[in-house]
């Protein structure tokens, strides 16, 4: 029908990507400003380097989300698009499968570096738990980045179905279930400092600040779960350009929320100055 041909649901994805480009850039600016006012000798440079890399890959993912709309036809029905636009969609989707694990894991690795600086010195148990979680997150990151490269043979078959080849796992299954390890590691990450916070005698202002950080992390978990659920709602990818909009909105939100939560504990010097 003419209504079907004219339907365009791209606005939510475009708006989400643009919003998080601005939000993440603002918080990274606050991070660098806070480091300027703080004691540079006490700065956790590994945390800052990892958070900066996390910001860069997040910008890459958001750029891919915008390109999905601009040249990939996201929000439009597949049947209404020319073949070169469909190929663009599949190429961009492949790039997203590679970059998405980086966006969530880089921020978690940065937060674990901060935890080790603060809590790792308090006991050997804390140090061991933090290091083990760091290795686990890093292993998941490497595995999730490699899977898109080894899943289809030849690799170009991922976006060019005219080639003679095959994929071991369907794209929809990859999108659905590769997010589960991220949800699990997020719960582990949040639970690490809880026993120490319960025992520490800290000011009310500090407790409020830490509570805000955990609330933001909670929103990140919700976004991760909603991302998983939205991919479960997709029956197949026969209309991929139309069906992928809602899941990609939650994908963009998840990494953006993690980045904001990761930056917040580092803003204390700036908060003192203000």
PDB file of C-alpha atoms in Angstrom:
ATOM      1  CA  UNK A   1       0.000   0.000   0.000  1.00  0.00           C
ATOM      2  CA  UNK A   2       1.040   3.622  -0.338  1.00  0.00           C
ATOM      3  CA  UNK A   3       1.061   3.929   3.477  1.00  0.00           C
ATOM      4  CA  UNK A   4       3.462   0.983   3.749  1.00  0.00           C
ATOM      5  CA  UNK A   5       5.782   2.460   1.120  1.00  0.00           C
ATOM      6  CA  UNK A   6       5.817   5.870   2.836  1.00  0.00           C
ATOM      7  CA  UNK A   7       6.266   4.598   6.415  1.00  0.00           C
ATOM      8  CA  UNK A   8       9.426   5.944   8.048  1.00  0.00           C
ATOM      9  CA  UNK A   9      10.290   5.212  11.703  1.00  0.00           C
ATOM     10  CA  UNK A  10      13.838   6.593  11.658  1.00  0.00           C
ATOM     11  CA  UNK A  11      13.278   9.615  13.930  1.00  0.00           C
ATOM     12  CA  UNK A  12      13.683   7.788  17.291  1.00  0.00           C
ATOM     13  CA  UNK A  13      17.049   6.318  16.265  1.00  0.00           C
ATOM     14  CA  UNK A  14      18.345   9.596  14.861  1.00  0.00           C
ATOM     15  CA  UNK A  15      17.198  11.547  17.933  1.00  0.00           C
ATOM     16  CA  UNK A  16      18.692   8.989  20.356  1.00  0.00           C
ATOM     17  CA  UNK A  17      22.080   9.035  18.625  1.00  0.00           C
ATOM     18  CA  UNK A  18      22.236  12.835  18.488  1.00  0.00           C
ATOM     19  CA  UNK A  19      21.184  13.128  22.156  1.00  0.00           C
ATOM     20  CA  UNK A  20      23.891  10.747  23.376  1.00  0.00           C
ATOM     21  CA  UNK A  21      26.559  12.377  21.197  1.00  0.00           C
ATOM     22  CA  UNK A  22      25.887  15.599  23.101  1.00  0.00           C
ATOM     23  CA  UNK A  23      25.503  13.975  26.542  1.00  0.00           C
ATOM     24  CA  UNK A  24      28.662  11.852  26.334  1.00  0.00           C
ATOM     25  CA  UNK A  25      30.716  14.757  24.964  1.00  0.00           C
ATOM     26  CA  UNK A  26      29.577  16.994  27.844  1.00  0.00           C
ATOM     27  CA  UNK A  27      30.527  14.398  30.465  1.00  0.00           C
ATOM     28  CA  UNK A  28      33.927  13.739  28.893  1.00  0.00           C
ATOM     29  CA  UNK A  29      34.528  17.499  28.938  1.00  0.00           C
ATOM     30  CA  UNK A  30      33.617  17.510  32.633  1.00  0.00           C
ATOM     31  CA  UNK A  31      36.018  14.618  33.237  1.00  0.00           C
ATOM     32  CA  UNK A  32      38.976  16.467  31.714  1.00  0.00           C
ATOM     33  CA  UNK A  33      38.022  19.670  33.539  1.00  0.00           C
ATOM     34  CA  UNK A  34      37.858  17.764  36.820  1.00  0.00           C
ATOM     35  CA  UNK A  35      41.300  16.233  36.205  1.00  0.00           C
ATOM     36  CA  UNK A  36      42.640  19.749  35.572  1.00  0.00           C
ATOM     37  CA  UNK A  37      41.449  20.935  38.993  1.00  0.00           C
ATOM     38  CA  UNK A  38      42.412  17.717  40.791  1.00  0.00           C
ATOM     39  CA  UNK A  39      45.750  16.395  42.030  1.00  0.00           C
ATOM     40  CA  UNK A  40      47.385  15.059  38.866  1.00  0.00           C
ATOM     41  CA  UNK A  41      49.776  12.885  40.863  1.00  0.00           C
ATOM     42  CA  UNK A  42      46.803  10.949  42.220  1.00  0.00           C
ATOM     43  CA  UNK A  43      45.081  10.673  38.838  1.00  0.00           C
ATOM     44  CA  UNK A  44      44.354   7.136  37.661  1.00  0.00           C
ATOM     45  CA  UNK A  45      45.707   7.484  34.144  1.00  0.00           C
ATOM     46  CA  UNK A  46      44.707   3.961  33.120  1.00  0.00           C
ATOM     47  CA  UNK A  47      41.128   4.834  34.024  1.00  0.00           C
ATOM     48  CA  UNK A  48      41.291   8.084  32.035  1.00  0.00           C
ATOM     49  CA  UNK A  49      42.868   6.371  28.994  1.00  0.00           C
ATOM     50  CA  UNK A  50      40.284   3.581  28.971  1.00  0.00           C
ATOM     51  CA  UNK A  51      37.415   6.041  29.465  1.00  0.00           C
ATOM     52  CA  UNK A  52      38.730   8.171  26.588  1.00  0.00           C
ATOM     53  CA  UNK A  53      38.912   5.105  24.339  1.00  0.00           C
ATOM     54  CA  UNK A  54      35.414   4.189  25.486  1.00  0.00           C
ATOM     55  CA  UNK A  55      34.196   7.642  24.477  1.00  0.00           C
ATOM     56  CA  UNK A  56      35.834   7.349  21.038  1.00  0.00           C
ATOM     57  CA  UNK A  57      34.251   3.959  20.280  1.00  0.00           C
ATOM     58  CA  UNK A  58      30.902   5.249  21.590  1.00  0.00           C
ATOM     59  CA  UNK A  59      31.151   8.118  19.108  1.00  0.00           C
ATOM     60  CA  UNK A  60      31.910   5.539  16.430  1.00  0.00           C
ATOM     61  CA  UNK A  61      28.820   3.534  17.334  1.00  0.00           C
ATOM     62  CA  UNK A  62      26.577   6.597  17.382  1.00  0.00           C
ATOM     63  CA  UNK A  63      27.997   7.655  14.004  1.00  0.00           C
ATOM     64  CA  UNK A  64      27.134   4.226  12.620  1.00  0.00           C
ATOM     65  CA  UNK A  65      23.620   4.614  14.044  1.00  0.00           C
ATOM     66  CA  UNK A  66      23.196   7.923  12.210  1.00  0.00           C
ATOM     67  CA  UNK A  67      24.601   6.381   9.012  1.00  0.00           C
ATOM     68  CA  UNK A  68      22.069   3.551   9.357  1.00  0.00           C
ATOM     69  CA  UNK A  69      19.405   6.228   8.871  1.00  0.00           C
ATOM     70  CA  UNK A  70      21.201   8.381   6.310  1.00  0.00           C
ATOM     71  CA  UNK A  71      22.576   5.730   3.918  1.00  0.00           C
ATOM     72  CA  UNK A  72      21.219   2.448   5.289  1.00  0.00           C
ATOM     73  CA  UNK A  73      17.499   3.110   5.158  1.00  0.00           C
ATOM     74  CA  UNK A  74      16.877   2.378   8.848  1.00  0.00           C
ATOM     75  CA  UNK A  75      13.234   3.096   9.658  1.00  0.00           C
ATOM     76  CA  UNK A  76      12.069   2.266   6.130  1.00  0.00           C
ATOM     77  CA  UNK A  77      10.663  -1.082   5.033  1.00  0.00           C
ATOM     78  CA  UNK A  78      13.198  -3.310   3.291  1.00  0.00           C
ATOM     79  CA  UNK A  79      10.949  -3.822   0.264  1.00  0.00           C
ATOM     80  CA  UNK A  80      11.054  -0.099  -0.514  1.00  0.00           C
ATOM     81  CA  UNK A  81      14.864   0.192  -0.641  1.00  0.00           C
ATOM     82  CA  UNK A  82      17.287  -0.258  -3.560  1.00  0.00           C
ATOM     83  CA  UNK A  83      19.889  -3.039  -3.401  1.00  0.00           C
ATOM     84  CA  UNK A  84      22.863  -0.750  -2.692  1.00  0.00           C
ATOM     85  CA  UNK A  85      21.067   0.698   0.367  1.00  0.00           C
ATOM     86  CA  UNK A  86      20.365  -2.798   1.678  1.00  0.00           C
ATOM     87  CA  UNK A  87      24.045  -3.675   1.259  1.00  0.00           C
ATOM     88  CA  UNK A  88      24.943  -0.506   3.186  1.00  0.00           C
ATOM     89  CA  UNK A  89      22.658  -1.642   6.007  1.00  0.00           C
ATOM     90  CA  UNK A  90      24.334  -5.046   6.227  1.00  0.00           C
ATOM     91  CA  UNK A  91      27.823  -3.501   6.143  1.00  0.00           C
ATOM     92  CA  UNK A  92      26.923  -1.034   8.900  1.00  0.00           C
ATOM     93  CA  UNK A  93      25.302  -3.792  10.950  1.00  0.00           C
ATOM     94  CA  UNK A  94      28.523  -5.821  10.704  1.00  0.00           C
ATOM     95  CA  UNK A  95      30.546  -2.825  11.888  1.00  0.00           C
ATOM     96  CA  UNK A  96      28.128  -2.360  14.809  1.00  0.00           C
ATOM     97  CA  UNK A  97      28.528  -5.997  15.856  1.00  0.00           C
ATOM     98  CA  UNK A  98      32.277  -5.420  16.092  1.00  0.00           C
ATOM     99  CA  UNK A  99      32.224  -2.043  17.827  1.00  0.00           C
ATOM    100  CA  UNK A 100      29.361  -2.626  20.308  1.00  0.00           C
ATOM    101  CA  UNK A 101      31.398  -4.876  22.663  1.00  0.00           C
ATOM    102  CA  UNK A 102      34.109  -2.214  22.772  1.00  0.00           C
ATOM    103  CA  UNK A 103      31.690   0.526  23.846  1.00  0.00           C
ATOM    104  CA  UNK A 104      30.423  -1.292  26.935  1.00  0.00           C
ATOM    105  CA  UNK A 105      33.623  -3.103  27.940  1.00  0.00           C
ATOM    106  CA  UNK A 106      35.992  -0.109  27.764  1.00  0.00           C
ATOM    107  CA  UNK A 107      33.909   1.786  30.310  1.00  0.00           C
ATOM    108  CA  UNK A 108      33.716  -1.235  32.626  1.00  0.00           C
ATOM    109  CA  UNK A 109      37.487  -1.750  32.448  1.00  0.00           C
ATOM    110  CA  UNK A 110      37.982   1.930  33.330  1.00  0.00           C
ATOM    111  CA  UNK A 111      35.675   1.643  36.367  1.00  0.00           C
ATOM    112  CA  UNK A 112      37.496  -1.518  37.503  1.00  0.00           C
ATOM    113  CA  UNK A 113      40.793   0.413  37.388  1.00  0.00           C
ATOM    114  CA  UNK A 114      39.198   3.013  39.655  1.00  0.00           C
ATOM    115  CA  UNK A 115      37.881   0.301  42.000  1.00  0.00           C
ATOM    116  CA  UNK A 116      41.353  -1.216  42.236  1.00  0.00           C
ATOM    117  CA  UNK A 117      42.856   2.144  43.144  1.00  0.00           C
ATOM    118  CA  UNK A 118      40.266   2.755  45.884  1.00  0.00           C
ATOM    119  CA  UNK A 119      39.374  -0.731  47.141  1.00  0.00           C
ATOM    120  CA  UNK A 120      42.139  -2.991  45.865  1.00  0.00           C
ATOM    121  CA  UNK A 121      44.515  -1.790  48.576  1.00  0.00           C
ATOM    122  CA  UNK A 122      42.083  -2.547  51.407  1.00  0.00           C
ATOM    123  CA  UNK A 123      42.312  -6.338  51.183  1.00  0.00           C
ATOM    124  CA  UNK A 124      43.759  -9.136  49.049  1.00  0.00           C
ATOM    125  CA  UNK A 125      40.242 -10.475  48.495  1.00  0.00           C
ATOM    126  CA  UNK A 126      39.058  -7.215  46.931  1.00  0.00           C
ATOM    127  CA  UNK A 127      42.170  -7.042  44.770  1.00  0.00           C
ATOM    128  CA  UNK A 128      41.652 -10.621  43.547  1.00  0.00           C
ATOM    129  CA  UNK A 129      37.941 -10.091  42.805  1.00  0.00           C
ATOM    130  CA  UNK A 130      38.604  -6.878  40.868  1.00  0.00           C
ATOM    131  CA  UNK A 131      41.458  -8.419  38.852  1.00  0.00           C
ATOM    132  CA  UNK A 132      39.377 -11.522  38.073  1.00  0.00           C
ATOM    133  CA  UNK A 133      36.460  -9.372  36.918  1.00  0.00           C
ATOM    134  CA  UNK A 134      38.861  -7.301  34.783  1.00  0.00           C
ATOM    135  CA  UNK A 135      40.159 -10.462  33.072  1.00  0.00           C
ATOM    136  CA  UNK A 136      36.579 -11.740  32.579  1.00  0.00           C
ATOM    137  CA  UNK A 137      35.403  -8.476  30.969  1.00  0.00           C
ATOM    138  CA  UNK A 138      38.510  -8.403  28.760  1.00  0.00           C
ATOM    139  CA  UNK A 139      37.995 -12.038  27.674  1.00  0.00           C
ATOM    140  CA  UNK A 140      34.339 -11.358  26.811  1.00  0.00           C
ATOM    141  CA  UNK A 141      35.400  -8.263  24.865  1.00  0.00           C
ATOM    142  CA  UNK A 142      37.937 -10.209  22.767  1.00  0.00           C
ATOM    143  CA  UNK A 143      35.514 -13.085  22.109  1.00  0.00           C
ATOM    144  CA  UNK A 144      32.634 -10.796  21.100  1.00  0.00           C
ATOM    145  CA  UNK A 145      34.876  -8.807  18.731  1.00  0.00           C
ATOM    146  CA  UNK A 146      36.224 -11.964  17.075  1.00  0.00           C
ATOM    147  CA  UNK A 147      32.888 -13.752  16.561  1.00  0.00           C
ATOM    148  CA  UNK A 148      31.653 -11.487  13.695  1.00  0.00           C
ATOM    149  CA  UNK A 149      34.945 -12.094  11.843  1.00  0.00           C
ATOM    150  CA  UNK A 150      34.845 -15.904  12.090  1.00  0.00           C
ATOM    151  CA  UNK A 151      31.082 -16.430  11.912  1.00  0.00           C
ATOM    152  CA  UNK A 152      30.641 -16.127   8.137  1.00  0.00           C
ATOM    153  CA  UNK A 153      32.823 -17.647   5.436  1.00  0.00           C
ATOM    154  CA  UNK A 154      33.828 -15.731   3.428  1.00  0.00           C
ATOM    155  CA  UNK A 155      33.636 -12.652   5.658  1.00  0.00           C
ATOM    156  CA  UNK A 156      32.066 -10.592   2.828  1.00  0.00           C
ATOM    157  CA  UNK A 157      29.102 -12.992   2.830  1.00  0.00           C
ATOM    158  CA  UNK A 158      27.931 -11.086   5.934  1.00  0.00           C
ATOM    159  CA  UNK A 159      26.697  -8.286   3.670  1.00  0.00           C
ATOM    160  CA  UNK A 160      26.834  -9.817   0.172  1.00  0.00           C
ATOM    161  CA  UNK A 161      24.410 -12.750  -0.032  1.00  0.00           C
ATOM    162  CA  UNK A 162      25.196 -13.288  -3.723  1.00  0.00           C
ATOM    163  CA  UNK A 163      28.503 -14.899  -2.740  1.00  0.00           C
ATOM    164  CA  UNK A 164      28.787 -18.621  -2.181  1.00  0.00           C
ATOM    165  CA  UNK A 165      29.160 -18.950   1.567  1.00  0.00           C
ATOM    166  CA  UNK A 166      27.463 -19.597   4.904  1.00  0.00           C
ATOM    167  CA  UNK A 167      27.168 -18.208   8.455  1.00  0.00           C
ATOM    168  CA  UNK A 168      27.353 -20.489  11.487  1.00  0.00           C
ATOM    169  CA  UNK A 169      25.120 -18.218  13.592  1.00  0.00           C
ATOM    170  CA  UNK A 170      22.384 -15.946  12.276  1.00  0.00           C
ATOM    171  CA  UNK A 171      22.742 -12.199  12.762  1.00  0.00           C
ATOM    172  CA  UNK A 172      19.581 -12.056  14.886  1.00  0.00           C
ATOM    173  CA  UNK A 173      20.897 -14.715  17.300  1.00  0.00           C
ATOM    174  CA  UNK A 174      24.179 -12.815  17.636  1.00  0.00           C
ATOM    175  CA  UNK A 175      22.364  -9.561  18.424  1.00  0.00           C
ATOM    176  CA  UNK A 176      20.097 -11.295  20.928  1.00  0.00           C
ATOM    177  CA  UNK A 177      22.466 -13.364  23.019  1.00  0.00           C
ATOM    178  CA  UNK A 178      25.816 -11.583  22.904  1.00  0.00           C
ATOM    179  CA  UNK A 179      24.327  -8.962  25.227  1.00  0.00           C
ATOM    180  CA  UNK A 180      23.738 -11.475  28.059  1.00  0.00           C
ATOM    181  CA  UNK A 181      27.408 -11.564  29.222  1.00  0.00           C
ATOM    182  CA  UNK A 182      27.360  -7.754  29.360  1.00  0.00           C
ATOM    183  CA  UNK A 183      24.322  -7.807  31.652  1.00  0.00           C
ATOM    184  CA  UNK A 184      25.995 -10.368  33.950  1.00  0.00           C
ATOM    185  CA  UNK A 185      29.282  -8.435  34.198  1.00  0.00           C
ATOM    186  CA  UNK A 186      27.359  -5.231  34.928  1.00  0.00           C
ATOM    187  CA  UNK A 187      25.676  -6.871  37.934  1.00  0.00           C
ATOM    188  CA  UNK A 188      29.105  -8.083  39.112  1.00  0.00           C
ATOM    189  CA  UNK A 189      30.560  -4.603  38.634  1.00  0.00           C
ATOM    190  CA  UNK A 190      27.823  -2.968  40.686  1.00  0.00           C
ATOM    191  CA  UNK A 191      28.080  -5.536  43.497  1.00  0.00           C
ATOM    192  CA  UNK A 192      31.869  -5.195  43.995  1.00  0.00           C
ATOM    193  CA  UNK A 193      31.898  -1.953  46.065  1.00  0.00           C
ATOM    194  CA  UNK A 194      28.676  -2.575  47.994  1.00  0.00           C
ATOM    195  CA  UNK A 195      30.225  -4.415  51.005  1.00  0.00           C
ATOM    196  CA  UNK A 196      32.896  -1.739  51.377  1.00  0.00           C
ATOM    197  CA  UNK A 197      30.373   1.088  51.131  1.00  0.00           C
ATOM    198  CA  UNK A 198      28.242  -0.563  53.800  1.00  0.00           C
ATOM    199  CA  UNK A 199      31.182  -0.665  56.214  1.00  0.00           C
ATOM    200  CA  UNK A 200      32.746   2.713  55.431  1.00  0.00           C
ATOM    201  CA  UNK A 201      31.836   5.756  57.516  1.00  0.00           C
ATOM    202  CA  UNK A 202      31.415   8.484  54.932  1.00  0.00           C
ATOM    203  CA  UNK A 203      29.582  11.788  54.812  1.00  0.00           C
ATOM    204  CA  UNK A 204      25.952  12.101  53.783  1.00  0.00           C
ATOM    205  CA  UNK A 205      26.968  14.080  50.698  1.00  0.00           C
ATOM    206  CA  UNK A 206      29.305  11.252  49.620  1.00  0.00           C
ATOM    207  CA  UNK A 207      26.565   8.675  50.181  1.00  0.00           C
ATOM    208  CA  UNK A 208      24.174  10.732  48.050  1.00  0.00           C
ATOM    209  CA  UNK A 209      26.799  11.019  45.318  1.00  0.00           C
ATOM    210  CA  UNK A 210      27.532   7.292  45.319  1.00  0.00           C
ATOM    211  CA  UNK A 211      23.807   6.551  45.342  1.00  0.00           C
ATOM    212  CA  UNK A 212      23.404   8.658  42.188  1.00  0.00           C
ATOM    213  CA  UNK A 213      26.175   6.671  40.508  1.00  0.00           C
ATOM    214  CA  UNK A 214      24.457   3.378  41.344  1.00  0.00           C
ATOM    215  CA  UNK A 215      21.104   4.726  40.156  1.00  0.00           C
ATOM    216  CA  UNK A 216      22.667   5.663  36.804  1.00  0.00           C
ATOM    217  CA  UNK A 217      24.264   2.190  36.603  1.00  0.00           C
ATOM    218  CA  UNK A 218      20.816   0.769  37.295  1.00  0.00           C
ATOM    219  CA  UNK A 219      19.461   2.629  34.272  1.00  0.00           C
ATOM    220  CA  UNK A 220      22.280   1.074  32.252  1.00  0.00           C
ATOM    221  CA  UNK A 221      21.193  -2.397  33.356  1.00  0.00           C
ATOM    222  CA  UNK A 222      17.596  -1.554  32.418  1.00  0.00           C
ATOM    223  CA  UNK A 223      18.766  -0.383  28.976  1.00  0.00           C
ATOM    224  CA  UNK A 224      20.756  -3.613  28.508  1.00  0.00           C
ATOM    225  CA  UNK A 225      17.742  -5.728  29.451  1.00  0.00           C
ATOM    226  CA  UNK A 226      15.451  -3.688  27.191  1.00  0.00           C
ATOM    227  CA  UNK A 227      17.941  -4.109  24.346  1.00  0.00           C
ATOM    228  CA  UNK A 228      17.836  -7.880  24.844  1.00  0.00           C
ATOM    229  CA  UNK A 229      14.033  -7.849  25.067  1.00  0.00           C
ATOM    230  CA  UNK A 230      13.621  -5.682  21.951  1.00  0.00           C
ATOM    231  CA  UNK A 231      15.700  -8.152  19.940  1.00  0.00           C
ATOM    232  CA  UNK A 232      13.562 -10.988  21.316  1.00  0.00           C
ATOM    233  CA  UNK A 233      10.515  -9.180  19.929  1.00  0.00           C
ATOM    234  CA  UNK A 234      12.001  -9.334  16.411  1.00  0.00           C
ATOM    235  CA  UNK A 235      10.720 -12.537  14.808  1.00  0.00           C
ATOM    236  CA  UNK A 236      13.200 -12.459  11.930  1.00  0.00           C
ATOM    237  CA  UNK A 237      15.298  -9.994   9.953  1.00  0.00           C
ATOM    238  CA  UNK A 238      13.241 -10.178   6.738  1.00  0.00           C
ATOM    239  CA  UNK A 239      12.405  -6.496   7.293  1.00  0.00           C
ATOM    240  CA  UNK A 240      15.673  -5.648   9.018  1.00  0.00           C
ATOM    241  CA  UNK A 241      15.781  -1.943   8.224  1.00  0.00           C
ATOM    242  CA  UNK A 242      12.393  -1.345   9.872  1.00  0.00           C
ATOM    243  CA  UNK A 243      12.762  -3.802  12.767  1.00  0.00           C
ATOM    244  CA  UNK A 244      16.219  -2.725  13.877  1.00  0.00           C
ATOM    245  CA  UNK A 245      15.300   0.830  14.959  1.00  0.00           C
ATOM    246  CA  UNK A 246      14.040   0.109  18.492  1.00  0.00           C
ATOM    247  CA  UNK A 247      16.866  -2.324  19.395  1.00  0.00           C
ATOM    248  CA  UNK A 248      19.480   0.125  18.133  1.00  0.00           C
ATOM    249  CA  UNK A 249      17.967   2.911  20.254  1.00  0.00           C
ATOM    250  CA  UNK A 250      18.499   0.794  23.383  1.00  0.00           C
ATOM    251  CA  UNK A 251      21.977  -0.203  22.133  1.00  0.00           C
ATOM    252  CA  UNK A 252      22.982   3.462  21.856  1.00  0.00           C
ATOM    253  CA  UNK A 253      21.478   4.265  25.252  1.00  0.00           C
ATOM    254  CA  UNK A 254      23.170   1.370  27.079  1.00  0.00           C
ATOM    255  CA  UNK A 255      26.767   2.361  26.348  1.00  0.00           C
ATOM    256  CA  UNK A 256      25.994   6.062  26.837  1.00  0.00           C
ATOM    257  CA  UNK A 257      24.576   5.457  30.300  1.00  0.00           C
ATOM    258  CA  UNK A 258      27.573   3.308  31.278  1.00  0.00           C
ATOM    259  CA  UNK A 259      29.934   6.071  30.172  1.00  0.00           C
ATOM    260  CA  UNK A 260      28.077   8.700  32.219  1.00  0.00           C
ATOM    261  CA  UNK A 261      28.082   6.418  35.282  1.00  0.00           C
ATOM    262  CA  UNK A 262      31.796   5.731  34.822  1.00  0.00           C
ATOM    263  CA  UNK A 263      32.674   9.434  34.619  1.00  0.00           C
ATOM    264  CA  UNK A 264      30.603  10.534  37.622  1.00  0.00           C
ATOM    265  CA  UNK A 265      32.947   9.205  40.379  1.00  0.00           C
ATOM    266  CA  UNK A 266      35.817  11.164  38.800  1.00  0.00           C
ATOM    267  CA  UNK A 267      34.063  14.540  39.060  1.00  0.00           C
ATOM    268  CA  UNK A 268      34.734  15.126  42.772  1.00  0.00           C
ATOM    269  CA  UNK A 269      37.542  17.722  42.236  1.00  0.00           C
ATOM    270  CA  UNK A 270      35.287  19.715  39.918  1.00  0.00           C
ATOM    271  CA  UNK A 271      32.360  19.452  42.347  1.00  0.00           C
ATOM    272  CA  UNK A 272      34.571  20.788  45.154  1.00  0.00           C
ATOM    273  CA  UNK A 273      35.689  23.717  43.008  1.00  0.00           C
ATOM    274  CA  UNK A 274      32.095  24.568  42.050  1.00  0.00           C
TER     275      UNK A 274
END
